[in-house]
């Protein structure tokens, strides 16, 4: 079995392995999407209950402490410790209670259930850097809504004090039917344990204890308290309105959204009353000298503390408490449903992914070292060696013995050469280069051979035959005639010819030079200039303007057929003793830039022609090309116009667009799967970043990788 065949089979295995992992990731994302409406509701309503508890404290002086901060999948929240999750009888139940309900239950040394909750720490597995995910998106598991858990830990007695007790779990395991506690039930139980002390009194109660004979300083606490409560009410009003917008998007009942609006209006009224009290108690506090004025102020403050019955929540907040409780219970029940609630399934899948990832990462690493990388080196080395031999003016190295001739006329872009039937092709392998002579000489990159009846054929990359026309040019444009020799004879190509992209022998021989340039560019695309993860260094083919990056006039549209340089490059930087163009026909170049959303892309352009034209001349071609000449090019102004054979970009690039040759190449795993794998799976594929407005952004290389895998597959004879 040839190395090419073994490599093709290896690529199939890698693609299957990544698809398995990708399916796992998609399953996790799918369950997270199922959970999303419910987690949005929970995280929107918990602040609502914090508001209600603050109103309760204003009315009666006691309330549950705020719930833990939460956000869907913990986005934007700092890491927390297991100790901070320990529930208290004085705290509003939060998302940690849902985690206790789906988490692992602890056991003692005898294996008996303890009622403790065991939670795993949050681990970052890897970060995507691909088109599908838009760049650096970290995959973390588990994705707790209270934020990342810094260290795995045990929360004592959390199970039996929560929503799914030990006994309920046993019953569920035995019967298959689970009866869980409700969130409102847990909150009510905690509220019932709150006790009143001499310090837990409302602000209006403090004012009621003062009279016109009280010292002015005795009113300081009331004045500052009223001002603080005004700000609190206004802030809480904003919380309710934000919650209304969120739950409305999730399909909340009209009763809940209406209750949120009415409660927000009630808080506005309370804020107005608190503001009136705070203002009246500003120095010189004339109101406290009047019995009637002070009595009116006390009435205003009592109304602010308890807009309804004294010592109780307002009717609006009482209604909200009821409706929000229904919404919370429904969302919690949906997330915790036994056995397939989305939160329960999500944690199970995240745990599985955590362990599956470890083994899959080891497989990728071991398989790459022992099979993939060696096979890629073995298959691609002949391509590099043949290029090096041609550049050195040596025989190309293809093992053809005796005179071998073409037996059929062969046009440009043909993928096979029919040769003398008696020739022995047994030692020919992919990567060898054949010198095709005749009036239209060229080089053919051999990919294998085959026998069709009595006909022997060399399978080749699309043949590059000069299509130059002219009365004095020999041969037929774009055709190699039957009888032309096919061998490994040396060709002499100068540095100047490589810089020009044209043969010194005349346009009829341009195919020799341009095929050499194209082969070098394709090896750079795969392996990177100077080599990379595979340890193969492609021979350096002389190029004009070495190391330079060229600015392009934006925008560069999807499928653009022309590129326009922003300014004329200095001839002194070309590296040539005579004027040369910035690129050569058939050459591959990188195009990098940002789209209208600020995402950076890097694709590959294949050059057809390069011309220096006036703006007027360039615009004359607008009718026959899909890419119009930019308005910035004046009629008499010269501009470098690069006509393309191909450009693959998923989105138009609208700023900071450049044309470049700084190929980084790819590691074997990304080439094998055709995916910009996380760096943990493919450290050999460089992660390119740019500074954009002070922000470091990843350049998405997916279009470049697609071009590279297309080259590799075509060389292996795999359909692309």
XYZ file of C-alpha atoms in Angstrom, residues 80-548:
469
model
C -16.423 31.498 43.487
C -15.456 28.972 46.155
C -17.544 26.096 47.459
C -17.656 27.863 50.821
C -19.578 30.790 49.335
C -22.278 28.367 48.178
C -23.110 27.165 51.658
C -26.755 28.022 52.066
C -27.959 30.001 55.023
C -31.437 30.269 56.485
C -31.292 34.007 55.977
C -30.427 34.045 52.237
C -32.840 34.001 49.334
C -32.494 30.632 47.531
C -30.452 31.083 44.339
C -29.130 29.103 41.406
C -26.830 27.177 43.753
C -29.935 25.330 45.000
C -30.557 24.058 41.480
C -26.968 22.799 41.312
C -27.397 20.960 44.618
C -30.551 19.358 43.204
C -28.747 17.951 40.146
C -25.307 17.510 41.725
C -23.656 14.407 43.088
C -24.653 13.390 46.614
C -21.836 12.706 49.055
C -21.156 9.439 50.899
C -19.314 8.592 54.084
C -16.522 6.039 54.544
C -19.124 3.262 54.695
C -20.726 4.327 51.431
C -23.846 5.729 53.075
C -25.420 8.858 51.634
C -24.629 11.942 53.702
C -26.835 14.605 52.169
C -23.777 16.668 51.256
C -23.562 18.138 47.748
C -20.408 17.423 45.747
C -19.649 19.926 42.987
C -16.811 19.703 40.455
C -14.601 22.708 39.758
C -14.941 24.562 36.473
C -12.231 23.658 33.963
C -11.421 25.393 30.676
C -10.899 22.598 28.158
C -9.910 24.672 25.141
C -10.791 27.711 23.050
C -12.172 27.644 19.532
C -10.446 29.756 16.884
C -12.607 29.075 13.875
C -15.215 30.599 11.627
C -18.127 28.666 13.153
C -17.547 30.085 16.627
C -16.182 33.472 15.601
C -12.723 33.109 17.071
C -11.573 32.732 20.663
C -14.558 31.123 22.409
C -13.557 29.197 25.519
C -15.224 25.855 26.312
C -15.622 25.604 30.097
C -17.288 22.820 32.074
C -19.339 22.866 34.189
C -20.884 26.216 33.266
C -22.480 27.142 36.588
C -24.867 30.098 36.535
C -23.239 31.515 39.688
C -19.890 31.706 37.880
C -16.891 29.374 37.611
C -16.218 27.201 40.669
C -12.535 27.638 41.494
C -11.992 24.309 43.266
C -14.052 21.149 43.575
C -15.759 21.033 46.930
C -18.382 19.622 49.253
C -21.264 21.726 50.542
C -22.407 20.139 53.818
C -26.064 19.144 54.209
C -27.032 21.041 51.053
C -29.010 18.144 49.548
C -31.442 17.555 52.374
C -31.982 21.279 52.937
C -32.753 21.871 49.291
C -35.052 21.028 46.401
C -34.258 17.320 45.916
C -33.569 15.584 49.207
C -31.937 12.224 49.835
C -35.297 10.544 50.426
C -36.761 12.107 47.283
C -33.791 10.821 45.298
C -34.252 7.318 46.665
C -37.944 7.388 45.785
C -37.153 8.623 42.285
C -34.564 5.890 41.754
C -37.004 3.201 42.886
C -40.165 4.430 41.196
C -38.820 6.455 38.297
C -41.045 9.331 39.366
C -39.536 12.275 41.183
C -41.286 14.684 43.519
C -39.111 17.770 43.929
C -39.557 20.688 46.267
C -40.515 24.079 44.882
C -38.413 27.210 44.926
C -41.190 29.247 46.552
C -41.626 26.544 49.173
C -37.932 26.727 50.039
C -38.081 30.517 50.197
C -41.175 30.440 52.421
C -39.455 28.045 54.811
C -36.483 30.375 55.074
C -38.683 33.413 55.559
C -40.506 31.690 58.397
C -37.250 31.337 60.315
C -36.496 35.058 60.258
C -36.837 36.712 63.658
C -37.448 40.312 64.685
C -35.028 42.098 66.973
C -34.941 45.559 68.477
C -32.778 46.665 65.527
C -35.090 45.400 62.812
C -37.518 48.272 62.582
C -38.706 50.287 59.602
C -37.525 53.831 58.981
C -41.042 55.174 59.540
C -41.040 53.496 62.961
C -37.887 55.459 63.816
C -39.544 58.733 62.741
C -42.719 57.859 64.644
C -40.613 57.814 67.812
C -39.516 61.430 67.346
C -41.411 64.634 68.139
C -41.061 68.373 67.753
C -39.151 68.402 71.042
C -36.526 65.936 69.790
C -33.043 67.199 69.058
C -32.462 68.137 65.419
C -29.594 65.638 65.257
C -32.026 62.827 66.067
C -33.497 63.275 62.582
C -30.111 62.749 60.819
C -30.548 59.005 60.482
C -34.040 59.440 59.021
C -32.831 62.040 56.520
C -29.947 59.934 55.268
C -32.075 56.789 55.332
C -34.822 58.390 53.240
C -32.292 59.583 50.660
C -30.752 56.109 50.479
C -34.148 54.470 50.113
C -35.089 56.868 47.325
C -32.019 55.746 45.361
C -32.780 52.121 46.245
C -36.346 52.358 44.944
C -35.264 53.967 41.690
C -32.587 51.323 41.207
C -35.083 48.560 42.005
C -37.538 50.052 39.527
C -34.902 49.678 36.796
C -34.354 46.058 37.870
C -38.051 45.285 37.465
C -38.279 46.910 34.061
C -35.219 44.999 32.846
C -36.710 41.771 34.181
C -39.941 42.553 32.381
C -38.108 42.913 29.068
C -36.219 39.650 29.608
C -39.145 37.441 30.674
C -41.323 38.931 27.951
C -38.788 37.633 25.404
C -39.065 34.200 27.018
C -42.861 34.118 26.650
C -43.899 35.080 30.193
C -47.594 35.351 31.025
C -49.301 38.757 30.730
C -50.074 38.537 34.447
C -46.360 38.485 35.285
C -45.321 41.260 32.903
C -48.252 43.409 34.062
C -47.311 42.807 37.711
C -43.725 43.853 36.998
C -44.872 47.087 35.398
C -47.307 47.936 38.235
C -44.684 47.188 40.868
C -42.180 49.391 39.027
C -44.727 52.226 39.060
C -45.299 51.652 42.772
C -41.566 51.952 43.437
C -41.517 55.227 41.535
C -44.201 56.553 43.887
C -42.260 55.344 46.933
C -39.115 57.009 45.608
C -41.036 60.277 45.284
C -42.237 59.997 48.895
C -38.763 59.152 50.203
C -37.385 62.075 48.235
C -39.961 64.414 49.795
C -38.953 63.259 53.287
C -35.235 63.591 52.555
C -35.744 67.092 51.163
C -37.904 68.212 54.104
C -35.263 67.054 56.561
C -32.491 69.041 54.965
C -31.263 71.949 57.169
C -32.801 74.141 58.529
C -35.533 71.434 58.979
C -38.326 73.869 59.706
C -40.866 71.072 59.258
C -39.886 69.392 62.541
C -40.845 72.479 64.519
C -44.479 72.120 63.444
C -46.665 69.385 64.925
C -48.849 69.263 61.818
C -45.857 69.425 59.494
C -44.096 66.576 61.308
C -47.300 64.530 61.366
C -47.648 64.967 57.591
C -44.023 63.935 57.126
C -44.610 60.787 59.201
C -47.597 59.926 57.037
C -45.510 60.369 53.886
C -42.734 58.128 55.237
C -45.189 55.428 56.367
C -46.681 55.456 52.863
C -43.204 55.188 51.349
C -42.307 52.228 53.586
C -45.695 50.513 53.180
C -47.744 51.935 50.282
C -50.666 49.663 51.295
C -51.450 48.404 54.789
C -48.901 49.606 57.353
C -46.219 47.006 58.025
C -46.972 45.052 54.858
C -45.885 45.028 51.217
C -47.894 47.112 48.802
C -50.640 45.397 46.848
C -48.505 45.781 43.700
C -45.488 44.038 45.228
C -47.668 41.382 46.853
C -49.183 40.586 43.453
C -45.715 40.559 41.905
C -44.503 38.181 44.611
C -47.266 35.757 43.674
C -46.869 35.980 39.891
C -43.066 35.929 39.953
C -43.227 32.926 42.279
C -45.311 31.048 39.724
C -42.852 31.913 36.961
C -39.884 30.890 39.073
C -41.413 27.580 40.101
C -42.207 26.736 36.475
C -38.698 27.585 35.275
C -37.016 25.687 38.116
C -39.249 22.655 37.619
C -38.500 22.635 33.898
C -34.733 22.758 34.503
C -34.763 20.071 37.208
C -37.325 17.695 35.671
C -36.369 14.103 36.444
C -34.697 12.394 34.659
C -34.283 14.615 31.576
C -34.511 18.226 32.677
C -32.133 20.319 30.551
C -29.989 21.419 33.509
C -29.698 17.817 34.671
C -28.766 16.662 31.155
C -26.372 19.567 30.625
C -24.345 18.736 33.730
C -24.249 15.054 32.764
C -22.994 15.893 29.273
C -20.448 18.386 30.606
C -19.074 15.774 32.986
C -18.872 13.282 30.134
C -17.218 15.833 27.842
C -14.653 16.606 30.525
C -13.449 13.024 30.590
C -13.988 12.326 26.887
C -11.859 15.371 26.060
C -8.902 14.069 28.060
C -8.818 10.795 26.159
C -9.561 12.381 22.790
C -6.744 14.882 23.321
C -4.359 12.023 24.083
C -5.537 10.191 20.956
C -4.935 13.249 18.775
C -1.472 13.752 20.233
C -0.376 10.114 20.024
C -1.895 9.520 16.593
C -0.330 12.680 15.226
C 3.144 11.718 16.474
C 3.030 8.067 15.450
C 1.020 8.100 12.212
C -0.227 11.377 10.777
C 2.885 13.564 10.937
C 5.240 10.812 9.636
C 2.878 10.053 6.745
C 2.513 13.732 5.836
C 6.297 14.135 5.863
C 6.748 10.998 3.776
C 4.171 12.092 1.186
C 5.153 15.772 0.971
C 8.925 15.297 1.033
C 9.122 14.310 -2.679
C 7.315 17.563 -3.559
C 9.916 19.557 -1.636
C 12.815 17.519 -3.003
C 11.663 17.880 -6.610
C 11.283 21.634 -6.229
C 14.755 21.879 -4.699
C 16.292 19.899 -7.557
C 14.646 22.040 -10.231
C 15.730 25.255 -8.509
C 19.292 23.914 -8.325
C 19.330 23.160 -12.077
C 19.502 19.406 -11.496
C 17.544 16.552 -12.984
C 14.001 16.623 -11.575
C 14.484 13.101 -10.187
C 11.514 11.392 -11.826
C 12.520 7.757 -12.556
C 11.757 7.506 -16.279
C 14.133 5.280 -18.211
C 14.720 5.652 -21.961
C 12.966 7.982 -24.369
C 9.442 8.752 -23.171
C 7.126 10.733 -25.421
C 3.617 12.111 -25.273
C 1.331 10.000 -27.409
C -1.569 12.489 -27.446
C -1.928 16.223 -27.863
C -2.498 17.589 -24.358
C -4.150 20.939 -23.577
C -3.445 23.232 -20.653
C -5.249 22.230 -17.426
C -5.219 18.565 -18.453
C -4.817 16.174 -15.503
C -3.109 13.287 -17.317
C -0.249 12.743 -19.740
C -0.511 9.751 -22.041
C 3.052 8.482 -22.513
C 4.983 5.815 -24.403
C 3.314 2.450 -23.560
C 6.625 0.647 -23.007
C 7.846 2.937 -20.234
C 8.168 1.503 -16.702
C 6.300 3.751 -14.282
C 6.650 1.510 -11.230
C 8.957 3.846 -9.305
C 7.087 7.060 -10.079
C 5.448 8.605 -7.016
C 3.454 11.672 -6.092
C 5.631 14.756 -5.929
C 7.945 13.955 -8.800
C 8.223 16.642 -11.458
C 8.348 15.806 -15.162
C 9.911 18.118 -17.723
C 7.590 18.281 -20.733
C 9.478 19.509 -23.823
C 8.398 20.657 -27.243
C 7.459 24.061 -28.611
C 5.449 24.845 -25.468
C 7.646 23.416 -22.703
C 6.432 23.192 -19.119
C 6.802 21.260 -15.894
C 4.194 18.719 -14.811
C 3.656 17.904 -11.130
C 3.107 14.149 -11.060
C 0.545 12.735 -8.621
C 0.716 9.059 -9.646
C 0.214 6.856 -12.657
C -2.351 4.489 -14.113
C -2.882 2.036 -16.942
C -5.989 2.216 -19.118
C -5.968 -0.818 -21.406
C -2.727 -0.452 -23.345
C -2.414 3.228 -22.474
C -0.089 4.399 -19.706
C -0.789 7.746 -18.144
C 0.881 9.986 -15.623
C -1.696 11.572 -13.347
C -0.716 15.193 -12.861
C -1.847 18.452 -11.290
C -3.620 20.639 -13.887
C -1.058 21.257 -16.604
C 0.263 24.800 -16.977
C 0.897 25.403 -20.686
C 1.604 28.880 -22.014
C -1.421 30.412 -23.735
C 0.575 33.308 -25.152
C -0.274 34.101 -28.757
C 1.753 35.779 -31.465
C 2.669 35.183 -35.072
C 6.319 34.579 -34.219
C 5.726 32.320 -31.212
C 6.313 28.581 -31.827
C 3.733 25.905 -31.148
C 0.037 26.158 -30.414
C -1.185 28.337 -27.531
C -2.245 26.191 -24.545
C -1.253 22.860 -26.149
C 1.608 20.378 -25.834
C 1.864 18.385 -29.064
C 2.068 14.629 -29.379
C 5.691 13.473 -29.632
C 6.997 15.990 -27.096
C 9.541 14.421 -24.704
C 8.600 13.735 -21.087
C 11.612 13.233 -18.826
C 13.519 14.421 -15.794
C 15.988 16.570 -17.619
C 17.291 19.655 -15.879
C 15.989 23.109 -16.637
C 17.857 26.307 -16.012
C 15.772 29.033 -14.382
C 17.387 32.238 -13.215
C 16.468 34.321 -10.203
C 15.412 37.129 -12.512
C 12.991 34.817 -14.322
C 11.455 33.845 -10.992
C 11.113 37.505 -10.009
C 9.544 38.314 -13.395
C 7.302 35.263 -13.558
C 8.252 34.894 -17.213
C 10.805 32.822 -19.131
C 13.831 34.476 -20.717
C 13.352 32.039 -23.641
C 10.078 33.736 -24.543
C 6.383 33.654 -23.577
C 5.990 30.162 -25.044
C 8.098 28.776 -22.152
C 6.368 30.698 -19.339
C 4.724 27.483 -18.140
C 8.067 26.223 -16.816
C 8.634 29.289 -14.631
C 5.050 29.731 -13.487
C 4.564 26.085 -12.525
C 7.687 26.314 -10.380
C 6.357 29.468 -8.681
C 2.942 27.857 -8.091
C 4.504 24.710 -6.583
C 6.587 26.796 -4.202
C 3.554 28.867 -3.140
C 1.442 25.760 -2.506
C 4.157 24.206 -0.352
C 4.396 27.475 1.585
C 0.632 27.402 2.061
C 0.765 23.887 3.493
C 4.048 23.941 5.401
C 4.728 27.623 6.037
C 7.704 29.651 4.919
C 10.719 28.226 6.688
C 8.824 25.090 7.675
C 6.599 24.433 10.663
C 5.097 21.645 12.723
C 5.797 18.925 10.160
C 9.536 19.579 10.121
C 9.619 19.986 6.337
C 11.129 23.198 4.974
C 9.878 24.093 1.500
C 12.646 25.370 -0.783
C 12.620 29.148 -1.043
C 11.531 30.405 -4.460
C 12.772 33.915 -5.180
C 9.919 36.423 -5.020
C 9.744 40.163 -5.698
C 9.460 42.585 -2.786
C 10.607 40.003 -0.222
C 9.076 40.382 3.219
C 6.791 43.219 2.152
